[in-house]
N, CA and C of each residue as an Amber inpcrd file, in Angstrom:
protein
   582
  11.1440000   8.3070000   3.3550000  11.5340000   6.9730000   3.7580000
  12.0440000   7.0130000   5.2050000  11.7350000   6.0990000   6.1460000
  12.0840000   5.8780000   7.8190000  13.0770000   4.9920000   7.2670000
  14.1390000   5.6850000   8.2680000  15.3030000   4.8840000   9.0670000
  14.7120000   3.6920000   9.4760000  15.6550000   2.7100000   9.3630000
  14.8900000   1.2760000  10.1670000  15.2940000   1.4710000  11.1540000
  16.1010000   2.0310000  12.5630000  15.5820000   2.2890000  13.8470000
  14.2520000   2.9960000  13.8750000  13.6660000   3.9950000  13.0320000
  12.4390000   4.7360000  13.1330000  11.0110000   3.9750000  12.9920000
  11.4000000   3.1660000  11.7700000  10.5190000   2.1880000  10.9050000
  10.0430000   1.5220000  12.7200000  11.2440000   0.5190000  12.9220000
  11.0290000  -0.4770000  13.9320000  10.7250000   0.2060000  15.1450000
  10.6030000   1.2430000  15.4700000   9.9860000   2.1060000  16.8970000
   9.0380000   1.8330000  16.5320000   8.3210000   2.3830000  15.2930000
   7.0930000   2.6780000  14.8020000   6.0630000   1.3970000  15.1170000
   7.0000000   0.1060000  14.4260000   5.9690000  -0.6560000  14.4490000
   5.9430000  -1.7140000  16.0910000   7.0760000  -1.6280000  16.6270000
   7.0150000  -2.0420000  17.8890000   5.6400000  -1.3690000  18.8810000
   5.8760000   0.2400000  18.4810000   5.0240000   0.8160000  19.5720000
   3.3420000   0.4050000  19.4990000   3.0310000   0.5860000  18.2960000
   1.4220000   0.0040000  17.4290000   1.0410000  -1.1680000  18.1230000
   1.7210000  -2.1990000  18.0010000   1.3690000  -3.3270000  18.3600000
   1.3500000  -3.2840000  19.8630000   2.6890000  -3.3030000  20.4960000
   1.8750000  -2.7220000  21.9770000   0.8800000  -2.1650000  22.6690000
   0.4510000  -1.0140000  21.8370000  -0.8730000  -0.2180000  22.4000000
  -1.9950000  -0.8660000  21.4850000  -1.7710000  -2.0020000  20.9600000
  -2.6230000  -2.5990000  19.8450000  -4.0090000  -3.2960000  21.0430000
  -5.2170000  -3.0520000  20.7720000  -6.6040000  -4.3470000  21.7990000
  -6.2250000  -5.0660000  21.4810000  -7.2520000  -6.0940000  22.4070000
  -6.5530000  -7.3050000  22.8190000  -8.2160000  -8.1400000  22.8270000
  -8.2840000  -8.6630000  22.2060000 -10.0590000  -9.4560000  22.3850000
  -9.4500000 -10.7080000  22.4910000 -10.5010000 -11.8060000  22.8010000
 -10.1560000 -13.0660000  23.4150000 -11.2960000 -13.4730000  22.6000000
 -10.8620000 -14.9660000  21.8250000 -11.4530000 -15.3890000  20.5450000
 -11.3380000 -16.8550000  21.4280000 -12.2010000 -17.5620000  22.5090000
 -12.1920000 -18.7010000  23.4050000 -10.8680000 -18.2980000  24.1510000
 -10.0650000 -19.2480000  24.3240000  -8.9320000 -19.1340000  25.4330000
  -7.7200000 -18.6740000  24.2050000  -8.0260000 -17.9440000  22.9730000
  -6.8800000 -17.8090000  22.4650000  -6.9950000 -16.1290000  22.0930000
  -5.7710000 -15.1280000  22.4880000  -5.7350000 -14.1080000  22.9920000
  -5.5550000 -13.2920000  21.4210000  -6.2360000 -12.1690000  20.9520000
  -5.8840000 -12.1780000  19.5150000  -6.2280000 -10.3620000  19.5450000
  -4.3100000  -9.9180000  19.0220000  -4.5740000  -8.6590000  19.5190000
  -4.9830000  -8.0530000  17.9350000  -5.8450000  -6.9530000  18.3530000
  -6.5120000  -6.4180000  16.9560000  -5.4860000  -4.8010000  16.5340000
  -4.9340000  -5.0580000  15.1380000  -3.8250000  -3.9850000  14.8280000
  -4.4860000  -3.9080000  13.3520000  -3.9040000  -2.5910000  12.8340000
  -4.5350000  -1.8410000  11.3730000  -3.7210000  -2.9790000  10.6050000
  -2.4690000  -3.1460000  10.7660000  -1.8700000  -4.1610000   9.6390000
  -2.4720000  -5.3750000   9.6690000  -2.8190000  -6.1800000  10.4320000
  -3.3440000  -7.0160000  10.4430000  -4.8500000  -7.8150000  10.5280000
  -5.3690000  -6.9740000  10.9460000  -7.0340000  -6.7950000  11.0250000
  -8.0850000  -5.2900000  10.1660000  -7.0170000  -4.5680000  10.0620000
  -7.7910000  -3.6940000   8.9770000  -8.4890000  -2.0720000  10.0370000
  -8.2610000  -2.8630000  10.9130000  -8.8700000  -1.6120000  12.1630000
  -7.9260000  -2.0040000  13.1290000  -7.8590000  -0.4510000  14.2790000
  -8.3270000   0.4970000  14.0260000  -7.2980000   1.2250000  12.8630000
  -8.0320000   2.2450000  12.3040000  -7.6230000   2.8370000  11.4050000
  -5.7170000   2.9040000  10.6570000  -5.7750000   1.9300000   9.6830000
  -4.1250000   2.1780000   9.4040000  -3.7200000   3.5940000   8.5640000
  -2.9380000   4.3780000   9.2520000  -2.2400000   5.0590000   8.6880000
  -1.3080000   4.8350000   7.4310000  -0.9610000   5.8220000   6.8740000
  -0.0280000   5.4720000   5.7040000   1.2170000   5.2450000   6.4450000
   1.8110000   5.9750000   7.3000000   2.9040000   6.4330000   8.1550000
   3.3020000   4.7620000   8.4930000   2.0540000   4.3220000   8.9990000
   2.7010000   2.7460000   9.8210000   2.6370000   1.9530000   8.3560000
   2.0310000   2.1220000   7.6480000   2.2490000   1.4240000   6.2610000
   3.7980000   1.3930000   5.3650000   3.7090000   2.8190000   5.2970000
   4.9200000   3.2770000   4.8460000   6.4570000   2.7260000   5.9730000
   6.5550000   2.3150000   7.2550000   7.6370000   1.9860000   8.0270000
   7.4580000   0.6620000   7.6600000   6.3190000   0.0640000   7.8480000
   6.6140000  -1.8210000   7.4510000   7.1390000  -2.0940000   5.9680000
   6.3120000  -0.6440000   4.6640000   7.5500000  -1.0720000   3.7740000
   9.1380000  -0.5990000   3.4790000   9.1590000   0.1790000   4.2950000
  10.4800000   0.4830000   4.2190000  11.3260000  -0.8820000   4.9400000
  11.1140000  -1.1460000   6.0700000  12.1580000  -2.2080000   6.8720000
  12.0690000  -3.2030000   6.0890000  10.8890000  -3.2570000   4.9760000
  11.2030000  -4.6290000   4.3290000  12.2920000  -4.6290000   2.6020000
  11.7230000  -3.3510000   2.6240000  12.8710000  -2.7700000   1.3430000
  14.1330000  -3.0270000   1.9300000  14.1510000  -2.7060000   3.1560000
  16.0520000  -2.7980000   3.5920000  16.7190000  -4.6350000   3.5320000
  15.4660000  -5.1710000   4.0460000  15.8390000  -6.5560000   4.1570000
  15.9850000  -7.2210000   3.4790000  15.1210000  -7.2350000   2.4560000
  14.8050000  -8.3920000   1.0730000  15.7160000  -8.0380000   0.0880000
  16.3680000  -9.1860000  -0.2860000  17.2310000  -8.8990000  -1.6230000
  16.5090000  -9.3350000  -2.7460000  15.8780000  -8.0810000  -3.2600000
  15.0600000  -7.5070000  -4.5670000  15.6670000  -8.2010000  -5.6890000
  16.9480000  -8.5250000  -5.9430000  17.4390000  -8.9820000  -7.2180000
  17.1230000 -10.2970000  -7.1830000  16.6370000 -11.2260000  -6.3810000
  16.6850000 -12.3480000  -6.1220000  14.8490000 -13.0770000  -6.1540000
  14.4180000 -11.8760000  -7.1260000  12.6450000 -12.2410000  -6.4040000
  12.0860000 -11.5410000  -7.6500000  11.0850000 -13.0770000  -8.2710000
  10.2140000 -12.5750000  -9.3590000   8.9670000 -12.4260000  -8.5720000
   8.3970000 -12.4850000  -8.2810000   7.3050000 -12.5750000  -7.8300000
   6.8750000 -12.2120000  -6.0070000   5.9370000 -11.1860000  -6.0640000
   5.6810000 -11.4650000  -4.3020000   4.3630000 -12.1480000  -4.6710000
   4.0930000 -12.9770000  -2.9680000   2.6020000 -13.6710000  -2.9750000
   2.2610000 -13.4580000  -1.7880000   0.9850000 -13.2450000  -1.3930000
   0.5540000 -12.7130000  -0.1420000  -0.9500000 -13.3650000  -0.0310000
  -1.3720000 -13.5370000   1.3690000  -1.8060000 -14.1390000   2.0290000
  -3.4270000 -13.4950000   2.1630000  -4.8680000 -13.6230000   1.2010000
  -5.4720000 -13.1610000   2.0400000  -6.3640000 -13.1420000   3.1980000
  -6.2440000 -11.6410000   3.6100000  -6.8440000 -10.8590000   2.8670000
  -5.7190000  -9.2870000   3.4840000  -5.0750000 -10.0270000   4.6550000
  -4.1520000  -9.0030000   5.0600000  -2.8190000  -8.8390000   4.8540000
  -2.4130000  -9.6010000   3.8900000  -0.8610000  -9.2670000   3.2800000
  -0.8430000  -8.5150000   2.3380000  -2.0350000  -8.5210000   1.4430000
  -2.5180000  -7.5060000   0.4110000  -2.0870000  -6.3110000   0.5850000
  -2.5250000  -5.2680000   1.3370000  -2.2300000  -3.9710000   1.6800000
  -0.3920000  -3.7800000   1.6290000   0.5480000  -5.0290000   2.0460000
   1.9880000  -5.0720000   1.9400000   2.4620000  -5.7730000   1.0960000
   2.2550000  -6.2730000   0.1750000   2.4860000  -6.7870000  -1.0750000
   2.2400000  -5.6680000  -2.1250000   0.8590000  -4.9650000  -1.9370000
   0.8340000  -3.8760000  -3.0570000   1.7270000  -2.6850000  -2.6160000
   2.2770000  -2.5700000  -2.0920000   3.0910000  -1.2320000  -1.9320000
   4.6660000  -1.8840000  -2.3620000   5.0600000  -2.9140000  -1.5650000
   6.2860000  -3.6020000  -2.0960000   6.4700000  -3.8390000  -3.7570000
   5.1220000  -3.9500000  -4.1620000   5.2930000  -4.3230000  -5.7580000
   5.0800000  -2.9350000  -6.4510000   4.4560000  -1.4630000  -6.1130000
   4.8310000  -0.0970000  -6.4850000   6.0270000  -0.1360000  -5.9780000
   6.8430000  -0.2560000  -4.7980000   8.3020000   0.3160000  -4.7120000
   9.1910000  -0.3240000  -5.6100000   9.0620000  -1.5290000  -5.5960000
   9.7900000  -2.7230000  -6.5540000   9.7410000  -2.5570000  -8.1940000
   8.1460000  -2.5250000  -8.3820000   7.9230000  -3.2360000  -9.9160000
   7.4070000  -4.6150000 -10.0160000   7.9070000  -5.2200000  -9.1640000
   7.6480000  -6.8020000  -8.9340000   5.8720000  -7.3450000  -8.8440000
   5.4410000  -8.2910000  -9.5920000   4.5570000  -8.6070000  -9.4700000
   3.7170000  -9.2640000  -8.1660000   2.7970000  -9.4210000  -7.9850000
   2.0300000 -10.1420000  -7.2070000   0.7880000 -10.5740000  -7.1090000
   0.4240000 -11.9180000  -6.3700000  -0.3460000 -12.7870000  -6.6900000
  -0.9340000 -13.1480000  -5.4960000  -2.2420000 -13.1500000  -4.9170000
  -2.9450000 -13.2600000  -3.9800000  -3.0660000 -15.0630000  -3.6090000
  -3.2740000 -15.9420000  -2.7320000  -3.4530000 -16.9790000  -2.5380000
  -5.1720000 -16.2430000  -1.2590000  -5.8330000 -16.7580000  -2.1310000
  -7.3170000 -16.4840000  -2.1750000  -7.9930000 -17.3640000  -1.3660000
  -9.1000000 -16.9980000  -0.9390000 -10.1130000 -17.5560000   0.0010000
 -10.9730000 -18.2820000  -0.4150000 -11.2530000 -18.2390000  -1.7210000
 -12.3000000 -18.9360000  -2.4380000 -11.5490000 -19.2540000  -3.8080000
 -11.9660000 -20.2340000  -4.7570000 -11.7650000 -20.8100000  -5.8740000
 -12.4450000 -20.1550000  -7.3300000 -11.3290000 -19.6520000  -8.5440000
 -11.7690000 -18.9650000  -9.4590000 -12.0550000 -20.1460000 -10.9200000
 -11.6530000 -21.8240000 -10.4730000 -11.5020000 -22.4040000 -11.2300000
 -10.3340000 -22.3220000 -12.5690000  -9.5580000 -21.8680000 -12.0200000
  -8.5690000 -21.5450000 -13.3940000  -7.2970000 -22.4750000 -13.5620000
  -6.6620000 -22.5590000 -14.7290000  -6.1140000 -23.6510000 -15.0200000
  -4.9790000 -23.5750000 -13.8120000  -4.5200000 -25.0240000 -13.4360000
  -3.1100000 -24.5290000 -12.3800000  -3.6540000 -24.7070000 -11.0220000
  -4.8230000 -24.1740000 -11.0810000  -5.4410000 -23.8370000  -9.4570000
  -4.8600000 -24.2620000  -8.5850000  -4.5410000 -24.4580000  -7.0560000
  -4.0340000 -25.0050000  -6.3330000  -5.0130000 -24.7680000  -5.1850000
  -5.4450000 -25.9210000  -4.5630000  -6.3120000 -25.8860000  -3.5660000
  -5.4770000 -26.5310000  -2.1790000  -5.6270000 -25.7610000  -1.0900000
  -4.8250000 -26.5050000   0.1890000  -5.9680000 -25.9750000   1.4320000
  -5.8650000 -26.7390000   2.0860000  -6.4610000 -26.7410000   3.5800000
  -5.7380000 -26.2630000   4.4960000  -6.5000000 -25.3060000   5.3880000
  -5.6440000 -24.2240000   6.1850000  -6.5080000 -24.3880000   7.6970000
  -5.6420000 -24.3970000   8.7070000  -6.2000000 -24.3340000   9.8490000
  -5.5810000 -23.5300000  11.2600000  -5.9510000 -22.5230000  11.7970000
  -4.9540000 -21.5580000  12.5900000  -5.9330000 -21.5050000  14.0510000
  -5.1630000 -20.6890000  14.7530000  -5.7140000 -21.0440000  16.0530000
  -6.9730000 -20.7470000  16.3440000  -7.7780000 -19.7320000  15.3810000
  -9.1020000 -19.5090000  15.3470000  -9.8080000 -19.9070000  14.4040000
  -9.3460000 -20.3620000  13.3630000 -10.4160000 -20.8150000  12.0280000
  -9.8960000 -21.9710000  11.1630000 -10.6970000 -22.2690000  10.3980000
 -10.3180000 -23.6430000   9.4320000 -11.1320000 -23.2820000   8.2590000
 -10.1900000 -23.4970000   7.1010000 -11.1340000 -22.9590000   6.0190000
  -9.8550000 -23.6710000   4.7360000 -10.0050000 -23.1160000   3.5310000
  -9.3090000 -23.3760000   2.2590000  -8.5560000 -22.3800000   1.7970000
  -7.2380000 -22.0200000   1.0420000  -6.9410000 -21.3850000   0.2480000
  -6.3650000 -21.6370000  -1.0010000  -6.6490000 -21.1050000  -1.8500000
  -6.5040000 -21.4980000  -3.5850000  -5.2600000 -20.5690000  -3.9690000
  -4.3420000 -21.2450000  -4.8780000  -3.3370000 -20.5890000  -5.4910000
  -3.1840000 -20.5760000  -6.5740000  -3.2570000 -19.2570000  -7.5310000
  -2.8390000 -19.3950000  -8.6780000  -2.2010000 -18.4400000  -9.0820000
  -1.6350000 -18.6610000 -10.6330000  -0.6960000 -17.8100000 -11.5780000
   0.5610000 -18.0250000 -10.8190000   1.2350000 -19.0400000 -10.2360000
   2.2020000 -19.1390000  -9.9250000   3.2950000 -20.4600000 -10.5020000
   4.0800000 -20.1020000 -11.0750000   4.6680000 -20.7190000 -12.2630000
   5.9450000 -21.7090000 -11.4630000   6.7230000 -22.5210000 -11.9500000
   7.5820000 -23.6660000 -11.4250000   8.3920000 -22.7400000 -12.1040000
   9.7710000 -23.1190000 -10.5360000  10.9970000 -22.1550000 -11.2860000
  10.7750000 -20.7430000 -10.6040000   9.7350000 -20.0900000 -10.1960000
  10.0930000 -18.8260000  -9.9860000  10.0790000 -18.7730000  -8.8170000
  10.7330000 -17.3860000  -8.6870000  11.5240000 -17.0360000  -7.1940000
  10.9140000 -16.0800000  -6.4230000   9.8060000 -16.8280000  -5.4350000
   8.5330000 -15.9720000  -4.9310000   8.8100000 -15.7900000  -3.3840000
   8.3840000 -14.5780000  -3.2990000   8.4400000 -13.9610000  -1.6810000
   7.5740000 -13.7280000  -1.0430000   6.9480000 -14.3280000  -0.0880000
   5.9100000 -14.8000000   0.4740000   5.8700000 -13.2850000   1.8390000
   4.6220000 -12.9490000   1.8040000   4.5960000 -11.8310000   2.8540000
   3.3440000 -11.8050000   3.2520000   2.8660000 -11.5480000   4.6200000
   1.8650000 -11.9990000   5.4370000   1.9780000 -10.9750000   6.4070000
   0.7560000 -11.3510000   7.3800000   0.7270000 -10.0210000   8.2780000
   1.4150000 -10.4740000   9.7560000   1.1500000 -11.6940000   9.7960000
   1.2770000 -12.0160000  11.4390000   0.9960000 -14.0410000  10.7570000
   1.9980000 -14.3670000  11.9550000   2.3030000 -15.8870000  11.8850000
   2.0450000 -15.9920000  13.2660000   0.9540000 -16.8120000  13.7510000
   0.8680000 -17.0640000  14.9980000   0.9140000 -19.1320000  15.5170000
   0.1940000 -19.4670000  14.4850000   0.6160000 -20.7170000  14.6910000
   1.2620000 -21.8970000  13.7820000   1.1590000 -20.6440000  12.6740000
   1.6300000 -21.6950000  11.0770000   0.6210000 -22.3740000  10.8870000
  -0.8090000 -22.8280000  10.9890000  -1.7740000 -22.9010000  10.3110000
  -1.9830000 -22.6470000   9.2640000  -1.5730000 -21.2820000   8.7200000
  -1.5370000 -20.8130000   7.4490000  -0.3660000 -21.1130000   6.4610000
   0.5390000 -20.7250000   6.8930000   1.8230000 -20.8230000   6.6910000
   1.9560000 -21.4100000   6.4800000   2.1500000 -22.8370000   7.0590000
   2.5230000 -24.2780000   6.5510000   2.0000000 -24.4820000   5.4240000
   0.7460000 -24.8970000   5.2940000   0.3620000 -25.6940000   4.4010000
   0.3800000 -24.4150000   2.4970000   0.3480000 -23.4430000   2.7590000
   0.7910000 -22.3160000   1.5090000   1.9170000 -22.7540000   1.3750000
   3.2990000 -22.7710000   2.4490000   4.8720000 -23.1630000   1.7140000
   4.7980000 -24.1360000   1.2060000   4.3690000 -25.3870000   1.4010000
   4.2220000 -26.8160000   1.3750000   3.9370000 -26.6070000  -0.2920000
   2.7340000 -26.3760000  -0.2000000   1.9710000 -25.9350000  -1.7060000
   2.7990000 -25.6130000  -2.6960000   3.6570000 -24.4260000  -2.3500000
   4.2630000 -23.6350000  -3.2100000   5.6670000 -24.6130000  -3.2120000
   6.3290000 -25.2760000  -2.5430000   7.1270000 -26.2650000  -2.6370000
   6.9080000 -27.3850000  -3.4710000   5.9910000 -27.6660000  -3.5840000
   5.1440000 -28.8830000  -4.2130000   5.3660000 -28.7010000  -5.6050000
   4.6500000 -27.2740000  -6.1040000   4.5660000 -26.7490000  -7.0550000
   6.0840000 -26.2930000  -8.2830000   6.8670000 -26.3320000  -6.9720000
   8.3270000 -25.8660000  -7.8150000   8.8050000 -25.0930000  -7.7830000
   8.2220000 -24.3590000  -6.6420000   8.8480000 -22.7160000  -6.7820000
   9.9330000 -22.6240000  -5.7440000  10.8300000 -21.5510000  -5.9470000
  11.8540000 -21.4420000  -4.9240000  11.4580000 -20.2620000  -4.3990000
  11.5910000 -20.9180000  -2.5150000  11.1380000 -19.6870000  -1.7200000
  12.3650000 -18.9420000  -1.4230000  12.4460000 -17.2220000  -2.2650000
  13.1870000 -16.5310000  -2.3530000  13.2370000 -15.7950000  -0.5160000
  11.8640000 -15.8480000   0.2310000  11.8450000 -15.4570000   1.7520000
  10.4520000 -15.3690000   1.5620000  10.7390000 -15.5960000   3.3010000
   9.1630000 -15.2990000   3.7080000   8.9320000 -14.4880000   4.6480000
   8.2810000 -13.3740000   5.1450000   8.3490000 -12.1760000   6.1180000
   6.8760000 -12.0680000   6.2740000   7.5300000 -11.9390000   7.4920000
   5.8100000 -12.0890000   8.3230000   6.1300000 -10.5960000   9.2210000
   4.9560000  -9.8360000   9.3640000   5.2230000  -8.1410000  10.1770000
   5.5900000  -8.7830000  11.5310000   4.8310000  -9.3620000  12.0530000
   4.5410000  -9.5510000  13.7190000   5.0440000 -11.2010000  13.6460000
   5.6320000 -11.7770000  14.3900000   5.7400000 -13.0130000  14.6710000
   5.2210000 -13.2980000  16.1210000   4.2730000 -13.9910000  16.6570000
   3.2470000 -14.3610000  17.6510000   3.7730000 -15.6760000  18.3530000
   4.3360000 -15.5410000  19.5800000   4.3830000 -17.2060000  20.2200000
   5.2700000 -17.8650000  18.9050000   4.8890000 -19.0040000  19.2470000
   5.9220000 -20.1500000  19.0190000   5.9190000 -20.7220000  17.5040000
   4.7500000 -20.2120000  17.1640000   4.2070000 -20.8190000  15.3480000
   5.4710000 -20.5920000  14.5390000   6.0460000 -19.7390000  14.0500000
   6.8580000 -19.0770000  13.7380000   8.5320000 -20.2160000  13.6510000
   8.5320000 -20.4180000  14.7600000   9.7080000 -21.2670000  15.2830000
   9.5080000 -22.3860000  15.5350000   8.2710000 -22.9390000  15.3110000
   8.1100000 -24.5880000  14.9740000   8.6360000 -24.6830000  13.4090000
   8.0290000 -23.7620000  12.5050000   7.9580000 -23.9630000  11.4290000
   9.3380000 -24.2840000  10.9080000  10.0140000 -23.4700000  11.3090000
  11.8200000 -23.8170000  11.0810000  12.2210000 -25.0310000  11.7470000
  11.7790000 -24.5720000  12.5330000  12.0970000 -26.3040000  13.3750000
  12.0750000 -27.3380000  12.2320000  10.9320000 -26.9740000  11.6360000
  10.3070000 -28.8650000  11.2660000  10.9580000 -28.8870000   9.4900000
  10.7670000 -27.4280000   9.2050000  10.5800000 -27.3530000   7.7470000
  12.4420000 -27.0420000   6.9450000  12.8410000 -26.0730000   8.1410000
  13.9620000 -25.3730000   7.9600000  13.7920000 -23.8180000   6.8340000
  12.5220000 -23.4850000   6.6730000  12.1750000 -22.5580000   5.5760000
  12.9130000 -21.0520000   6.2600000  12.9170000 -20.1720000   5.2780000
  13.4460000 -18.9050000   4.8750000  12.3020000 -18.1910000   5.5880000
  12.0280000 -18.0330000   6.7210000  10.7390000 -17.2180000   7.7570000
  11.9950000 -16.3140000   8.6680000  11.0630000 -15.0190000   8.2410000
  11.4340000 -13.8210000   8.7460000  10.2630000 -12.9790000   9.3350000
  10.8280000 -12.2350000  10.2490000   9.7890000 -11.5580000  11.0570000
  10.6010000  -9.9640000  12.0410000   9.5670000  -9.1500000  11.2410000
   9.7800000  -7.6610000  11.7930000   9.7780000  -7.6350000  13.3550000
   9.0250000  -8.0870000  13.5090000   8.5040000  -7.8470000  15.0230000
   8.4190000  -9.3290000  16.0330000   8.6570000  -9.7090000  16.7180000
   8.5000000 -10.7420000  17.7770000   7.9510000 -10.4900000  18.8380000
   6.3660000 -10.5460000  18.7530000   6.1300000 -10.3310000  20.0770000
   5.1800000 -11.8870000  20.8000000   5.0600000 -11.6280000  22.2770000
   4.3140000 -12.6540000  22.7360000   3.2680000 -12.3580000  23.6630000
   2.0910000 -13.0380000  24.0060000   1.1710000 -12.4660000  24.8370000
   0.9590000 -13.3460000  25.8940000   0.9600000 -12.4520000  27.3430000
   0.7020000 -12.7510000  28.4590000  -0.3300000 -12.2940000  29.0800000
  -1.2280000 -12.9180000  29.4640000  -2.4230000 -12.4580000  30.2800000
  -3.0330000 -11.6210000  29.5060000  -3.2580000 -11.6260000  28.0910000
  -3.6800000 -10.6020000  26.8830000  -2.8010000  -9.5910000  26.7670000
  -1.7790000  -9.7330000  27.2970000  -0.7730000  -8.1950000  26.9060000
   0.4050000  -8.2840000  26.0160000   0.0670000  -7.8010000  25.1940000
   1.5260000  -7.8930000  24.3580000   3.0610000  -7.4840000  24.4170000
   3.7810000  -8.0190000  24.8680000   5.1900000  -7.8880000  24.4920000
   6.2220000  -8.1880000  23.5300000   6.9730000  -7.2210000  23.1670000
   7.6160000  -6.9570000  22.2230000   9.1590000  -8.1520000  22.5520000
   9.0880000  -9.2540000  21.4620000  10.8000000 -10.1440000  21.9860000
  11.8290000  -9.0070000  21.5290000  12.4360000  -9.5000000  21.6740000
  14.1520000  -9.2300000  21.0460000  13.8910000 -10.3210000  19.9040000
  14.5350000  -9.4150000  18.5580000  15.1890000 -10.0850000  17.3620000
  16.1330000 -10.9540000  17.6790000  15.8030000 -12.1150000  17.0970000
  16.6800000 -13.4410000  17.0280000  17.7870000 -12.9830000  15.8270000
């Protein structure tokens, strides 16, 4: 297990030396946690779940739910360290009773995500890879608000620009974030924790 000064070197440094491709005029840096390439180590796997073991109060959370297709990889390790279950909010529709269908739109794509097996009353912890404009974000809390559930937290690895801090702005929700960084001229910098 990493120290969370070690954990947070770890994942500060990644993302810094993380590419940088340009998706029209919107700057979108490519990292193993979040895009799947280049190659994620266990090591950087293993520091994002440790800093989140330190943070989250575990007694307070039936359920994690994650975002896909890249919260997956940190939801399943949180729910081996935990025990705690988890439940994918999916890209496509399985038709099953409950379903929950919402419209999602982020700074590069527009598409649908479906939610299910998620029950009224329970106390779900929402974990994702990167929040860049709340495109996603929004309209999943909304959902899961709708639905009845109490958002026990929400933790996002990387927090990107301003998405992040509208969302509180508008919503006042439980959004947390490992990392704060912002991009200039395609280069990533690391904020200071709020």
């Amino acid at each position: 297990m990493f120290s969370e000064s070690q954990a947070l070197q770890l994942l500060q440094d990644s993302v810094v030396s993380a590419p940088v491709v340009w998706k029209g005029d919107y700057p979108y840096f490519i990292h193993p946690l979040t895009d799947g390439v280049p190659r994620q180590t266990s090591e950087l796997l293993c520091a994002t779940r440790d800093l989140l073991l330190h943070r989250v109060d575990w007694e307070n959370v039936d359920l994690i739910l994650s975002v896909e297709a890249m919260g997956l990889p940190l939801a399943s390790v949180l729910s081996v360290s935990t025990g705690i279950p988890t439940v994918v909010a999916r890209k496509r529709s399985y038709g099953l009773e409950g379903e929950r269908i919402i419209d999602q739109s982020t700074g590069y794509s527009k598409g649908e995500i479906w939610i299910n097996d998620v029950l009224p009353g329970e106390r779900v912890l929402v974990v994702d890879d990167v929040i860049s404009t709340g495109g996603t974000m929004e309209p999943v809390l909304s959902a899961l608000i709708d639905m009845g559930v109490e958002l026990a937290g929400v933790w996002t690895i990387f927090e990107k620009d301003k998405g992040m801090q509208n969302l509180i702005d508008k919503h006042a929700w439980p959004l947390r974030s490992l990392v704060r960084i912002e991009m200039v001229n395609g280069v990533v910098n690391v904020l200071p924790s709020i």
